[in-house]
């Protein structure tokens, strides 16, 4: 299984290198359309190779999806934490009840003596 994982990531790396080599031409990214840039007399732009733009867009999409899923799954995480706290408190309660049931009660010395031989036989 570990080898299969390494083969998969090697294929991903080869594909990324191929995409990078195929898209080396420079492209200019503008923050605003030309009409708005002329209106406000500012034109923020940057020139990058196309493969960097592609990788940044994919990375931004993955990050946005991760954040979206984290927000969407918030109620399930809250419920899981509440259930974990409830399970832990129930385990503690069961342990206390077992200790209470195992220890002989005061005033039941006669019953404890009568039960003692049964416990040794069993």
Coordinates of C-alpha atoms in Angstrom, one line a residue:
X1 CA 0.0 0.0 0.0
X2 CA 2.9 2.3 0.8
X3 CA 4.4 1.7 -2.7
X4 CA 1.0 2.5 -4.3
X5 CA 1.0 5.8 -2.4
X6 CA 4.5 6.7 -3.7
X7 CA 3.5 5.7 -7.2
X8 CA 0.5 7.9 -7.1
X9 CA 2.4 11.0 -5.8
X10 CA 5.1 10.4 -8.4
X11 CA 2.5 10.5 -11.1
X12 CA 1.1 13.7 -9.7
X13 CA 4.5 15.2 -9.6
X14 CA 5.2 14.2 -13.2
X15 CA 1.8 15.7 -14.3
X16 CA 2.6 19.0 -12.5
X17 CA 6.0 19.2 -14.1
X18 CA 4.4 18.5 -17.5
X19 CA 1.7 21.2 -17.0
X20 CA 4.5 23.6 -15.9
X21 CA 6.6 22.9 -19.0
X22 CA 3.6 23.2 -21.3
X23 CA 2.5 26.6 -19.9
X24 CA 5.7 28.6 -19.5
X25 CA 4.5 31.7 -21.4
X26 CA 4.1 34.9 -19.4
X27 CA 0.6 36.2 -18.8
X28 CA -0.5 39.4 -17.2
X29 CA -3.1 39.4 -14.4
X30 CA -5.1 42.6 -13.8
X31 CA -6.9 43.3 -10.5
X32 CA -9.6 45.4 -12.3
X33 CA -11.1 45.5 -15.7
X34 CA -9.6 48.1 -18.0
X35 CA -12.7 50.4 -17.8
X36 CA -12.5 50.6 -14.0
X37 CA -8.7 51.0 -14.1
X38 CA -9.0 54.0 -16.4
X39 CA -11.8 55.5 -14.4
X40 CA -9.8 55.3 -11.1
X41 CA -6.5 55.8 -12.8
X42 CA -5.0 52.8 -11.1
X43 CA -4.1 49.5 -12.8
X44 CA -2.7 46.9 -10.5
X45 CA -1.3 44.1 -12.6
X46 CA 1.3 41.4 -12.4
X47 CA 3.0 39.3 -15.0
X48 CA 3.6 35.6 -14.2
X49 CA 4.1 32.4 -16.0
X50 CA 0.8 30.7 -16.8
X51 CA 1.6 27.5 -14.9
X52 CA 2.0 29.5 -11.7
X53 CA -1.4 31.1 -12.2
X54 CA -2.9 27.7 -12.8
X55 CA -1.3 26.2 -9.6
X56 CA -2.3 29.2 -7.5
X57 CA -5.9 28.9 -8.8
X58 CA -6.0 25.2 -8.0
X59 CA -4.5 25.9 -4.5
X60 CA -7.0 28.6 -3.8
X61 CA -9.8 26.3 -4.8
X62 CA -8.6 23.6 -2.6
X63 CA -8.2 26.0 0.3
X64 CA -11.7 27.4 -0.2
X65 CA -13.1 23.9 -0.3
X66 CA -11.3 22.9 2.9
X67 CA -12.6 25.9 4.7
X68 CA -16.1 25.3 3.4
X69 CA -16.1 21.7 4.6
X70 CA -14.7 22.7 7.9
X71 CA -17.5 25.1 8.5
X72 CA -20.1 22.7 7.1
X73 CA -19.0 19.9 9.5
X74 CA -18.9 22.1 12.6
X75 CA -22.3 20.8 14.0
X76 CA -21.1 17.2 13.7
X77 CA -17.9 18.0 15.6
X78 CA -19.8 19.7 18.3
X79 CA -22.1 16.7 18.6
X80 CA -19.2 14.3 18.7
X81 CA -17.5 16.3 21.5
X82 CA -20.7 16.3 23.5
X83 CA -21.1 12.5 23.0
X84 CA -17.5 11.9 24.0
X85 CA -18.0 13.9 27.2
X86 CA -21.2 12.0 28.0
X87 CA -19.5 8.6 27.3
X88 CA -16.6 9.6 29.6
X89 CA -19.0 10.6 32.4
X90 CA -21.0 7.4 32.0
X91 CA -17.7 5.3 32.2
X92 CA -16.8 7.1 35.4
X93 CA -20.2 6.4 36.8
X94 CA -20.1 2.7 35.9
X95 CA -16.6 2.4 37.5
X96 CA -18.0 4.0 40.7
X97 CA -21.0 1.7 40.7
X98 CA -18.8 -1.3 40.3
X99 CA -16.6 -0.2 43.2
X100 CA -19.6 0.3 45.3
X101 CA -21.1 -3.1 44.4
X102 CA -17.8 -4.9 45.0
X103 CA -17.1 -3.4 48.5
X104 CA -19.0 -5.0 51.4
X105 CA -21.5 -2.7 53.1
X106 CA -21.3 -1.9 56.8
X107 CA -23.9 -3.9 58.7
X108 CA -23.8 -6.7 56.3
X109 CA -21.0 -8.6 58.0
X110 CA -23.1 -11.7 58.4
X111 CA -24.1 -11.8 54.7
X112 CA -20.4 -11.1 53.7
X113 CA -19.3 -14.1 55.8
X114 CA -22.0 -16.3 54.4
X115 CA -21.1 -15.2 50.8
X116 CA -17.3 -15.7 51.3
X117 CA -17.3 -19.5 50.9
X118 CA -19.3 -19.2 47.7
X119 CA -16.8 -16.8 46.2
X120 CA -13.9 -19.1 47.0
X121 CA -15.6 -22.1 45.4
X122 CA -16.6 -20.3 42.2

